[in-house]
Structures are given as structure tokens and as C-alpha cells.
Amino acid sequence: SAVISQKPSRDICQRGTSLTIQCQVDSQVTMMFWYRQQPGQSLTLIATANQGSEATYESGFVIDKFPISRPNLTFSTLTVSNMSPEDSSIYLCSVVYTDTQYFGPGTRLTVL
Amino acid sequence: QKEVEQNSGPLSVPEGAIASLNCTYSDRGSQSFFWYRQYSGKSPELIMSIYSNGDKEDGRFTAQLNKASQYVSLLIRDSQPSDSATYLCAVPRGGGSQGNLIFGKGTKLSVKP
């Protein structure tokens, strides 16, 4: 199995600031995925992060708002920029490893 | 717009009963289907995948797929209180395998002792 860790586990931020979320996986993986789960809602894919290339964003998500880094095969960061209360959500990192998709524990973000 | 639909519940069953969770999807080209379990405050974990029409059994869990009806279900036999969770149905976007998944909103299951 793949073990995924995320930092921070939770944070409370002020409107207009930015937060960078880190994702570390214990195995090398080609693609890493960033999902969002808004309160009471299901998961929505934000973007796919490939090592050595720019991230691919889903409809409704843009690089200026959610810049992503993928410096190596075990690590990625997602930044939530210029935050508003609508960005309050759980952000989850995910990987596919040996035909199974694993999710990190999530980062619970509250924007005031 | 590809969609995955589930009844949000809550679905309440007594301990030992069969819980039946249903999911419909809009993309006829979908080839892979996944069921995730998400305990409150936790991240989703994969419990079943199914690719072919018919039934697939794994312990107390059975996934059923009917591509003609665009319908996939999850049966949990001998339900236990520890099965109480939200169950998410997911389909890969664009005919892929995993990674880029479209999730339903989930069905909350409550198993009463």
C-alpha cells in the first residue's frame, strides 16, 4: 500500500492570505491528484500533478488560484491563494499505487 | 457533463441485515466503477472495484454492475455497526482507469445494534 501524509492537518486562515499544503507519499508515483471536499459534499478533482511538467487543472480551477508544485516522485504541494470563505474545505492528496487509489488524511481549511 | 448519482440517505439498517447502496452514472462509455467508504472525519478508502457486468464478491461485500441500465450497486451482508459510514460511488473521467475520478455525493449508512 501507499502511505500518504499531509501537512498541515488543519488551519484557520484570514481572508486574502494563502496557504500551502504539503503531500508526501512513501512510494514513487507518476501522478499525484489534489481533490477538494466541501462541507457536506463529495470529492471534486482540482488538478493532476505530474513530475517534471505543469499540473493539469479541471474545469473551474485555475493555476493562479491553486498553484501546484511537483518537484519529485514522492512530494507535491498545493497552494490556495487569496483565500475567501468559499475556499473553506478539506483538501486531499491522492495517488494511484499498484492499481489502488489512496487518499491522504486531508487538510481541513477554514477561512474567516 | 458526466455525472454520478447516489441517494444521500441516511440509510438505516439493523445489525445483521443486508444494506443495499445504489449508484447511477451518465457516461455510457464508462468501463470502471469504484466504491469507497468514508468514515466521519476520515479520508475515503477503496473497498470494491468492478469492471464487468454481473456480480463481484469480496467477503461481506458484493458489487453489482449493469452497464445497459448504467447502474452499479453495493450490497453489504451481515451489516455491522462498524459499517456505519458514507459510501461513495466513483467513475473515472474520460474512460481512464483511476486517478481522475468523478464521485457521487455518497450515501450515509447507519447500522443500528
Coordinates of N, CA and C in Angstrom, one line a residue:
Chain A
S1 N 0.8 -1.2 0.0 CA 0.0 0.0 0.0 C 0.9 1.3 0.0
A2 N 0.3 2.4 -0.3 CA 0.9 3.7 -0.2 C 0.4 4.4 1.0
V3 N 1.4 5.0 1.7 CA 1.0 5.8 2.9 C 1.3 7.2 2.5
I4 N 0.3 8.1 2.7 CA 0.3 9.5 2.3 C 0.2 10.3 3.6
S5 N 1.0 11.3 3.7 CA 0.9 12.2 4.8 C 0.7 13.6 4.2
Q6 N 0.0 14.5 5.0 CA -0.3 15.8 4.6 C 0.0 16.8 5.7
K7 N 0.5 17.9 5.4 CA 0.7 19.0 6.4 C 0.2 20.3 5.8
P8 N -0.4 21.2 6.6 CA -0.9 20.9 7.9 C -2.2 20.0 7.9
S9 N -2.5 19.5 9.0 CA -3.8 18.7 9.1 C -5.0 19.6 9.1
R10 N -4.8 20.8 9.7 CA -5.9 21.7 9.7 C -5.3 23.1 9.9
D11 N -6.0 24.1 9.4 CA -5.6 25.5 9.6 C -6.8 26.4 9.5
I12 N -6.7 27.5 10.2 CA -7.7 28.6 10.2 C -6.9 29.8 9.6
C13 N -7.4 30.4 8.5 CA -6.7 31.4 7.8 C -7.6 32.6 7.6
Q14 N -7.0 33.8 7.5 CA -7.7 35.0 7.2 C -8.0 35.2 5.7
R15 N -9.1 35.8 5.4 CA -9.4 36.1 4.0 C -8.2 36.9 3.4
G16 N -7.9 36.6 2.1 CA -6.9 37.3 1.4 C -5.5 36.7 1.5
T17 N -5.3 35.8 2.4 CA -4.0 35.1 2.6 C -3.9 33.9 1.8
S18 N -2.7 33.2 1.8 CA -2.5 32.0 1.0 C -2.0 30.9 2.0
L19 N -2.3 29.7 1.6 CA -1.9 28.5 2.4 C -1.3 27.5 1.5
T20 N -0.1 26.9 1.9 CA 0.5 25.9 1.1 C 0.3 24.6 1.8
I21 N -0.2 23.6 1.2 CA -0.4 22.2 1.7 C 0.6 21.3 1.1
Q22 N 1.2 20.5 2.0 CA 2.2 19.6 1.5 C 1.7 18.2 1.5
C23 N 2.1 17.4 0.5 CA 1.7 16.0 0.4 C 3.0 15.1 0.2
Q24 N 3.2 14.2 1.1 CA 4.3 13.3 1.0 C 3.8 11.8 0.9
V25 N 4.3 11.1 -0.1 CA 3.9 9.7 -0.2 C 5.2 8.8 -0.1
D26 N 5.0 7.6 0.5 CA 6.1 6.8 0.8 C 6.6 5.9 -0.3
S27 N 6.0 6.1 -1.5 CA 6.4 5.3 -2.7 C 6.5 6.3 -3.9
Q28 N 7.3 6.0 -4.8 CA 7.4 6.8 -6.0 C 6.1 6.6 -6.9
V29 N 5.5 7.7 -7.3 CA 4.3 7.6 -8.1 C 4.4 8.6 -9.3
T30 N 3.8 8.2 -10.4 CA 3.9 9.1 -11.6 C 3.0 10.3 -11.4
M31 N 1.8 10.1 -11.0 CA 0.8 11.2 -10.9 C 0.3 11.3 -9.4
M32 N 0.1 12.6 -9.0 CA -0.5 12.8 -7.8 C -1.7 13.7 -8.1
F33 N -2.7 13.5 -7.3 CA -4.0 14.2 -7.5 C -4.4 15.0 -6.3
W34 N -4.9 16.2 -6.6 CA -5.5 17.0 -5.5 C -7.0 17.2 -5.6
Y35 N -7.7 16.8 -4.5 CA -9.1 16.8 -4.5 C -9.6 17.8 -3.4
R36 N -10.8 18.3 -3.6 CA -11.4 19.2 -2.6 C -12.7 18.5 -2.2
Q37 N -13.0 18.6 -0.9 CA -14.3 18.1 -0.4 C -14.9 19.2 0.5
Q38 N -15.9 19.9 -0.1 CA -16.5 21.0 0.6 C -17.5 20.4 1.6
P39 N -17.9 21.2 2.6 CA -18.7 20.6 3.7 C -20.0 20.0 3.1
G40 N -20.2 18.8 3.5 CA -21.4 18.1 3.1 C -21.5 17.6 1.7
Q41 N -20.4 17.8 1.0 CA -20.3 17.5 -0.4 C -19.4 16.3 -0.7
S42 N -19.3 15.9 -2.0 CA -18.4 14.8 -2.3 C -17.1 15.4 -2.8
L43 N -16.2 14.5 -3.3 CA -14.9 15.0 -3.7 C -14.9 15.5 -5.1
T44 N -14.2 16.5 -5.3 CA -14.0 17.1 -6.7 C -12.5 17.2 -7.0
L45 N -12.1 16.8 -8.1 CA -10.7 16.8 -8.5 C -10.4 18.3 -8.9
I46 N -9.3 18.8 -8.3 CA -8.8 20.1 -8.6 C -7.8 20.0 -9.8
A47 N -6.8 19.2 -9.6 CA -5.8 19.1 -10.6 C -5.0 17.8 -10.5
T48 N -4.3 17.4 -11.6 CA -3.4 16.3 -11.6 C -2.0 16.8 -11.7
A49 N -1.1 16.4 -10.8 CA 0.3 16.9 -10.8 C 1.2 15.8 -11.3
N50 N 1.9 16.1 -12.4 CA 3.0 15.2 -12.9 C 4.3 15.7 -12.6
Q51 N 5.3 14.9 -12.3 CA 6.6 15.3 -12.0 C 7.3 15.8 -13.3
G52 N 7.8 17.0 -13.3 CA 8.5 17.5 -14.5 C 7.7 18.2 -15.5
S53 N 6.4 18.4 -15.2 CA 5.5 19.1 -16.1 C 4.5 19.9 -15.3
E54 N 3.8 20.8 -16.0 CA 2.8 21.6 -15.3 C 1.6 20.8 -15.0
A55 N 1.0 21.1 -13.9 CA -0.2 20.4 -13.5 C -1.4 20.6 -14.5
T56 N -2.3 19.7 -14.5 CA -3.4 19.7 -15.4 C -4.6 20.0 -14.5
Y57 N -5.3 21.1 -14.8 CA -6.4 21.6 -14.0 C -7.8 21.2 -14.5
E58 N -8.7 20.9 -13.7 CA -10.1 20.5 -14.1 C -10.8 21.8 -14.3
S59 N -12.0 21.7 -15.0 CA -12.8 22.9 -15.3 C -13.2 23.5 -14.0
G60 N -13.1 24.8 -13.9 CA -13.5 25.6 -12.7 C -12.3 25.9 -11.8
F61 N -11.1 25.3 -12.1 CA -10.0 25.5 -11.2 C -8.8 26.1 -12.1
V62 N -8.1 27.1 -11.6 CA -7.1 27.7 -12.4 C -5.8 27.8 -11.6
I63 N -4.7 27.9 -12.3 CA -3.4 27.8 -11.7 C -3.1 29.0 -10.8
D64 N -3.6 30.2 -11.2 CA -3.4 31.4 -10.3 C -4.0 31.2 -9.0
K65 N -5.1 30.5 -8.9 CA -5.8 30.3 -7.6 C -5.2 29.1 -6.8
F66 N -4.8 28.1 -7.6 CA -4.3 26.8 -6.9 C -3.0 26.4 -7.6
P67 N -2.0 27.1 -7.4 CA -0.7 26.7 -7.9 C -0.2 25.4 -7.3
I68 N 0.4 24.6 -8.1 CA 0.9 23.2 -7.6 C 2.3 23.1 -8.0
S69 N 3.1 22.5 -7.1 CA 4.4 22.1 -7.4 C 4.6 20.6 -7.3
R70 N 5.5 20.0 -8.1 CA 5.7 18.5 -8.1 C 7.2 18.3 -8.3
P71 N 8.0 18.6 -7.3 CA 9.5 18.6 -7.5 C 10.1 17.2 -7.7
N72 N 9.4 16.2 -7.2 CA 9.9 14.8 -7.3 C 8.8 13.8 -7.3
L73 N 9.1 12.5 -7.3 CA 8.1 11.5 -7.5 C 7.4 11.1 -6.2
T74 N 7.7 11.8 -5.0 CA 7.1 11.4 -3.8 C 6.5 12.7 -3.1
F75 N 6.5 13.8 -3.7 CA 6.1 15.0 -3.0 C 5.4 16.0 -3.9
S76 N 4.4 16.7 -3.3 CA 3.7 17.7 -4.1 C 3.2 18.8 -3.1
T77 N 3.0 20.0 -3.6 CA 2.3 21.0 -2.8 C 1.2 21.6 -3.6
L78 N 0.2 22.0 -2.8 CA -1.0 22.8 -3.4 C -1.1 24.0 -2.6
T79 N -1.1 25.2 -3.3 CA -1.3 26.4 -2.6 C -2.7 26.9 -2.9
V80 N -3.4 27.4 -1.9 CA -4.7 28.0 -2.0 C -4.4 29.5 -1.8
S81 N -4.6 30.3 -2.9 CA -4.2 31.7 -2.9 C -5.4 32.6 -2.7
N82 N -5.0 33.8 -2.1 CA -6.0 34.8 -2.0 C -7.4 34.2 -1.5
M83 N -7.3 33.6 -0.4 CA -8.4 32.8 0.1 C -9.7 33.6 0.5
S84 N -10.8 33.0 0.3 CA -12.1 33.6 0.7 C -12.8 32.5 1.5
P85 N -13.9 32.9 2.2 CA -14.6 31.8 3.0 C -15.1 30.6 2.1
E86 N -15.3 30.9 0.8 CA -15.8 29.8 -0.1 C -14.7 28.7 -0.3
D87 N -13.5 29.0 0.1 CA -12.4 28.1 0.0 C -12.3 27.1 1.2
S88 N -13.1 27.4 2.2 CA -13.2 26.5 3.4 C -13.6 25.1 2.9
S89 N -12.8 24.1 3.2 CA -13.0 22.8 2.6 C -11.9 21.9 3.2
I90 N -12.0 20.6 2.8 CA -11.0 19.7 3.1 C -10.3 19.4 1.8
Y91 N -9.0 19.5 1.8 CA -8.1 19.3 0.6 C -7.4 18.0 0.8
L92 N -7.5 17.1 -0.2 CA -7.0 15.8 -0.1 C -6.0 15.5 -1.2
C93 N -4.9 14.9 -0.9 CA -3.9 14.5 -1.9 C -4.2 13.0 -2.1
S94 N -4.0 12.5 -3.4 CA -4.3 11.2 -3.7 C -3.3 10.6 -4.7
V95 N -3.0 9.3 -4.6 CA -2.2 8.7 -5.6 C -2.8 7.3 -6.0
V96 N -2.4 6.9 -7.2 CA -2.7 5.5 -7.6 C -1.4 4.7 -7.5
Y97 N -1.5 3.6 -6.7 CA -0.3 2.8 -6.5 C -0.8 1.3 -6.5
T98 N -0.1 0.5 -7.4 CA -0.5 -0.9 -7.6 C -2.0 -1.0 -7.7
D99 N -2.5 -0.3 -8.7 CA -3.9 -0.4 -9.1 C -5.0 0.0 -8.0
T100 N -4.5 0.7 -7.0 CA -5.4 1.1 -5.9 C -5.2 2.6 -5.7
Q101 N -6.3 3.3 -5.6 CA -6.2 4.8 -5.3 C -6.3 5.0 -3.8
Y102 N -5.3 5.7 -3.3 CA -5.2 6.0 -1.9 C -5.3 7.5 -1.7
F103 N -5.9 7.9 -0.6 CA -6.1 9.3 -0.3 C -5.3 9.6 1.0
G104 N -4.8 10.8 1.1 CA -4.2 11.3 2.3 C -5.2 11.6 3.3
P105 N -4.8 11.9 4.5 CA -5.7 12.2 5.6 C -6.5 13.5 5.4
G106 N -6.0 14.4 4.5 CA -6.7 15.6 4.3 C -6.2 16.8 5.1
T107 N -6.4 18.0 4.6 CA -6.1 19.2 5.3 C -7.4 20.0 5.4
R108 N -7.9 20.2 6.6 CA -9.1 20.9 6.9 C -8.9 22.4 7.0
L109 N -9.3 23.2 6.0 CA -9.1 24.6 5.9 C -10.3 25.4 6.2
T110 N -10.2 26.3 7.2 CA -11.3 27.2 7.5 C -10.8 28.7 7.2
V111 N -11.5 29.4 6.4 CA -11.2 30.8 6.0 C -12.2 31.7 6.6
L112 N -11.7 32.6 7.4 CA -12.6 33.6 8.1 C -12.7 34.9 7.4
Chain B
Q1 N -21.8 16.6 -19.6 CA -21.3 16.6 -18.2 C -21.5 15.2 -17.6
K2 N -20.5 14.6 -17.3 CA -20.6 13.3 -16.7 C -21.0 13.4 -15.2
E3 N -22.0 12.5 -14.9 CA -22.5 12.6 -13.5 C -22.6 11.2 -12.9
V4 N -22.5 11.2 -11.6 CA -22.7 10.0 -10.8 C -23.7 10.4 -9.7
E5 N -24.8 9.6 -9.7 CA -25.9 10.0 -8.8 C -26.0 8.9 -7.7
Q6 N -26.2 9.3 -6.5 CA -26.5 8.4 -5.4 C -27.6 9.0 -4.5
N7 N -28.4 8.1 -3.8 CA -29.2 8.6 -2.8 C -28.4 9.0 -1.6
S8 N -28.7 10.2 -1.1 CA -27.8 10.7 0.0 C -28.1 10.0 1.4
G9 N -29.3 9.4 1.4 CA -29.7 8.7 2.7 C -30.1 9.7 3.7
P10 N -30.0 9.5 5.0 CA -29.3 8.3 5.5 C -30.1 7.0 5.3
L11 N -29.4 5.9 5.1 CA -29.9 4.6 5.0 C -29.7 3.9 6.4
S12 N -30.7 3.5 7.0 CA -30.6 2.9 8.3 C -31.0 1.4 8.2
V13 N -30.2 0.5 8.7 CA -30.5 -0.9 8.7 C -30.1 -1.5 10.1
P14 N -30.8 -2.6 10.5 CA -30.4 -3.2 11.7 C -29.2 -4.1 11.5
E15 N -28.5 -4.3 12.6 CA -27.3 -5.1 12.6 C -27.7 -6.5 12.1
G16 N -26.9 -7.1 11.2 CA -27.2 -8.4 10.6 C -27.9 -8.4 9.3
A17 N -28.5 -7.2 9.0 CA -29.3 -7.1 7.7 C -28.4 -6.9 6.6
I18 N -29.0 -6.9 5.4 CA -28.3 -6.5 4.1 C -28.6 -5.1 3.8
A19 N -27.5 -4.3 3.6 CA -27.6 -2.9 3.2 C -27.4 -2.9 1.7
S20 N -28.2 -2.2 1.0 CA -28.1 -2.0 -0.4 C -28.0 -0.6 -0.8
L21 N -26.8 -0.3 -1.5 CA -26.5 1.0 -1.9 C -26.5 1.1 -3.4
N22 N -27.1 2.2 -3.9 CA -27.2 2.2 -5.4 C -26.6 3.5 -6.0
C23 N -26.2 3.3 -7.2 CA -25.5 4.4 -7.9 C -25.8 4.3 -9.4
T24 N -26.1 5.5 -10.0 CA -26.3 5.5 -11.5 C -25.3 6.5 -12.1
Y25 N -24.9 6.3 -13.3 CA -23.9 7.1 -13.9 C -24.4 7.5 -15.3
S26 N -23.9 8.6 -15.8 CA -24.5 9.1 -17.1 C -23.6 8.7 -18.3
D27 N -22.3 8.4 -18.2 CA -21.5 8.2 -19.3 C -21.5 6.7 -19.7
R28 N -22.2 6.4 -20.8 CA -22.3 5.0 -21.3 C -20.9 4.4 -21.6
G29 N -19.9 5.2 -21.8 CA -18.6 4.7 -22.1 C -17.8 4.3 -20.9
S30 N -18.3 4.5 -19.7 CA -17.6 4.1 -18.5 C -17.3 2.7 -18.5
Q31 N -16.1 2.3 -18.1 CA -15.7 0.9 -18.0 C -15.3 0.4 -16.6
S32 N -15.0 1.4 -15.7 CA -14.5 1.0 -14.4 C -15.4 1.7 -13.4
F33 N -15.6 1.0 -12.2 CA -16.5 1.6 -11.2 C -16.0 1.2 -9.9
F34 N -16.0 2.2 -9.0 CA -15.4 2.0 -7.7 C -16.3 2.4 -6.5
W35 N -16.2 1.7 -5.4 CA -16.9 2.0 -4.2 C -15.9 2.4 -3.1
Y36 N -16.1 3.5 -2.5 CA -15.2 4.0 -1.4 C -16.0 4.1 -0.2
R37 N -15.4 3.8 0.9 CA -16.0 4.0 2.2 C -15.3 5.2 2.9
Q38 N -16.1 6.1 3.5 CA -15.5 7.2 4.2 C -16.2 7.3 5.6
Y39 N -15.4 7.1 6.6 CA -15.8 7.3 7.9 C -15.8 8.8 8.2
S40 N -16.6 9.2 9.2 CA -16.7 10.6 9.5 C -15.4 11.2 9.9
G41 N -14.9 12.2 9.3 CA -13.7 12.8 9.6 C -12.4 12.2 9.1
K42 N -12.7 11.1 8.3 CA -11.5 10.4 7.7 C -11.6 10.5 6.2
S43 N -10.5 10.1 5.5 CA -10.4 10.1 4.1 C -11.0 8.8 3.5
P44 N -11.4 8.9 2.2 CA -12.0 7.7 1.6 C -11.0 6.6 1.4
E45 N -11.5 5.3 1.5 CA -10.7 4.1 1.3 C -11.5 3.3 0.3
L46 N -10.7 2.7 -0.7 CA -11.3 1.8 -1.7 C -11.7 0.5 -1.1
I47 N -13.0 0.1 -1.3 CA -13.4 -1.2 -0.8 C -13.8 -2.2 -1.9
M48 N -14.2 -1.6 -3.1 CA -14.6 -2.5 -4.2 C -14.3 -1.8 -5.5
S49 N -13.9 -2.6 -6.5 CA -13.9 -2.1 -7.9 C -14.6 -3.2 -8.7
I50 N -15.2 -2.8 -9.8 CA -15.9 -3.7 -10.7 C -15.8 -3.2 -12.1
Y51 N -15.5 -4.1 -13.1 CA -15.3 -3.7 -14.5 C -16.2 -4.4 -15.4
S52 N -16.8 -5.6 -15.0 CA -17.6 -6.3 -15.9 C -19.0 -6.4 -15.4
N53 N -20.0 -6.6 -16.3 CA -21.4 -6.8 -15.9 C -21.5 -8.0 -15.0
G54 N -22.4 -7.9 -14.0 CA -22.6 -9.0 -13.1 C -22.2 -8.7 -11.7
D55 N -21.9 -9.7 -10.9 CA -21.6 -9.5 -9.5 C -20.1 -9.8 -9.3
K56 N -19.6 -9.1 -8.3 CA -18.3 -9.4 -7.8 C -18.3 -9.4 -6.3
E57 N -17.9 -10.5 -5.7 CA -18.0 -10.6 -4.3 C -16.6 -10.5 -3.6
D58 N -16.6 -9.9 -2.4 CA -15.4 -9.8 -1.6 C -15.8 -9.8 -0.2
G59 N -15.7 -11.0 0.5 CA -16.2 -11.1 1.8 C -17.6 -10.8 2.0
R60 N -18.0 -9.8 2.8 CA -19.4 -9.4 3.0 C -19.9 -8.4 2.0
F61 N -19.0 -8.0 1.1 CA -19.4 -7.0 0.1 C -19.6 -7.7 -1.3
T62 N -20.6 -7.2 -2.0 CA -20.9 -7.6 -3.3 C -21.2 -6.4 -4.2
A63 N -20.4 -6.2 -5.2 CA -20.7 -5.1 -6.2 C -21.4 -5.7 -7.3
Q64 N -22.5 -5.0 -7.8 CA -23.2 -5.4 -9.0 C -23.2 -4.4 -10.0
L65 N -23.0 -4.8 -11.3 CA -22.9 -3.8 -12.4 C -23.8 -4.2 -13.5
N66 N -24.6 -3.2 -14.0 CA -25.4 -3.4 -15.1 C -25.2 -2.2 -16.1
K67 N -24.3 -2.5 -17.1 CA -23.9 -1.4 -17.9 C -25.1 -0.9 -18.8
A68 N -26.0 -1.8 -19.2 CA -27.1 -1.5 -20.0 C -28.0 -0.5 -19.3
S69 N -28.2 -0.6 -18.0 CA -29.0 0.3 -17.2 C -28.2 1.4 -16.6
Q70 N -26.9 1.3 -16.8 CA -26.0 2.4 -16.2 C -26.2 2.4 -14.7
Y71 N -26.0 1.3 -14.1 CA -26.4 1.1 -12.7 C -25.3 0.3 -12.0
V72 N -24.9 0.7 -10.9 CA -23.9 -0.1 -10.1 C -24.4 -0.1 -8.6
S73 N -24.3 -1.2 -8.0 CA -24.8 -1.2 -6.6 C -23.8 -1.9 -5.7
L74 N -23.9 -1.7 -4.4 CA -23.0 -2.4 -3.4 C -24.0 -3.0 -2.4
L75 N -23.8 -4.3 -2.1 CA -24.5 -4.9 -1.1 C -23.6 -5.3 0.0
I76 N -24.0 -5.0 1.3 CA -23.2 -5.4 2.4 C -24.1 -6.4 3.2
R77 N -23.6 -7.6 3.3 CA -24.3 -8.6 4.0 C -23.9 -8.6 5.5
D78 N -24.8 -9.1 6.3 CA -24.5 -9.2 7.8 C -23.9 -7.8 8.3
S79 N -24.6 -6.8 8.0 CA -24.2 -5.4 8.3 C -23.8 -5.3 9.8
Q80 N -22.7 -4.6 10.1 CA -22.2 -4.4 11.4 C -22.2 -2.9 11.7
P81 N -22.3 -2.6 13.0 CA -22.2 -1.1 13.4 C -21.0 -0.5 12.8
S82 N -19.9 -1.2 12.7 CA -18.6 -0.7 12.1 C -18.7 -0.4 10.6
D83 N -19.8 -0.8 10.0 CA -20.0 -0.5 8.6 C -20.6 0.9 8.4
S84 N -21.1 1.5 9.5 CA -21.7 2.8 9.5 C -20.7 3.9 9.0
A85 N -21.0 4.4 7.8 CA -20.1 5.3 7.1 C -20.8 5.9 5.9
T86 N -20.1 6.8 5.2 CA -20.7 7.2 3.9 C -20.0 6.4 2.8
Y87 N -20.8 5.9 1.9 CA -20.3 5.1 0.8 C -20.3 5.9 -0.5
L88 N -19.2 6.1 -1.1 CA -19.1 6.9 -2.3 C -18.9 6.0 -3.6
C89 N -19.7 6.3 -4.6 CA -19.5 5.6 -5.9 C -18.7 6.6 -6.7
A90 N -17.8 6.0 -7.5 CA -16.9 6.8 -8.4 C -16.6 6.2 -9.7
V91 N -16.5 7.0 -10.7 CA -16.3 6.6 -12.1 C -15.1 7.4 -12.7
P92 N -14.2 6.8 -13.4 CA -13.1 7.6 -13.9 C -13.6 8.5 -15.0
R93 N -13.0 9.7 -15.1 CA -13.4 10.6 -16.1 C -12.7 10.3 -17.4
G94 N -13.3 10.4 -18.5 CA -12.7 10.2 -19.8 C -12.3 8.8 -20.1
G95 N -12.9 7.8 -19.5 CA -12.7 6.4 -19.8 C -11.4 5.9 -19.3
G96 N -10.7 6.6 -18.3 CA -9.5 6.1 -17.8 C -9.7 5.0 -16.7
S97 N -8.6 4.8 -16.0 CA -8.7 3.7 -15.0 C -9.0 4.3 -13.6
Q98 N -8.1 4.9 -13.0 CA -8.3 5.5 -11.7 C -7.5 6.9 -11.8
G99 N -7.5 7.6 -10.6 CA -6.9 8.8 -10.5 C -7.8 10.0 -10.6
N100 N -8.3 10.2 -11.9 CA -9.2 11.3 -12.2 C -10.6 10.7 -12.1
L101 N -11.2 10.8 -10.9 CA -12.5 10.2 -10.6 C -13.6 11.2 -10.4
I102 N -14.8 10.9 -10.9 CA -16.0 11.6 -10.6 C -16.7 10.9 -9.5
F103 N -16.9 11.6 -8.4 CA -17.6 10.9 -7.3 C -19.1 11.3 -7.2
G104 N -19.9 10.4 -6.7 CA -21.2 10.7 -6.3 C -21.2 11.4 -5.0
K105 N -22.3 11.9 -4.5 CA -22.3 12.7 -3.3 C -22.3 11.7 -2.0
G106 N -22.5 10.4 -2.3 CA -22.4 9.5 -1.2 C -23.7 9.2 -0.5
T107 N -23.8 7.9 0.0 CA -24.9 7.5 0.8 C -24.4 7.2 2.2
K108 N -25.1 7.9 3.1 CA -24.7 7.7 4.5 C -25.5 6.5 5.1
L109 N -24.7 5.5 5.5 CA -25.3 4.3 6.1 C -25.1 4.2 7.6
S110 N -26.2 3.9 8.2 CA -26.2 3.7 9.7 C -26.7 2.3 10.0
V111 N -25.9 1.6 10.7 CA -26.2 0.2 11.1 C -26.5 0.2 12.6
K112 N -27.7 -0.1 13.0 CA -28.2 0.0 14.4 C -28.0 -1.3 15.1
P113 N -27.3 -1.3 16.3 CA -27.1 -2.6 17.0 C -28.5 -3.1 17.4

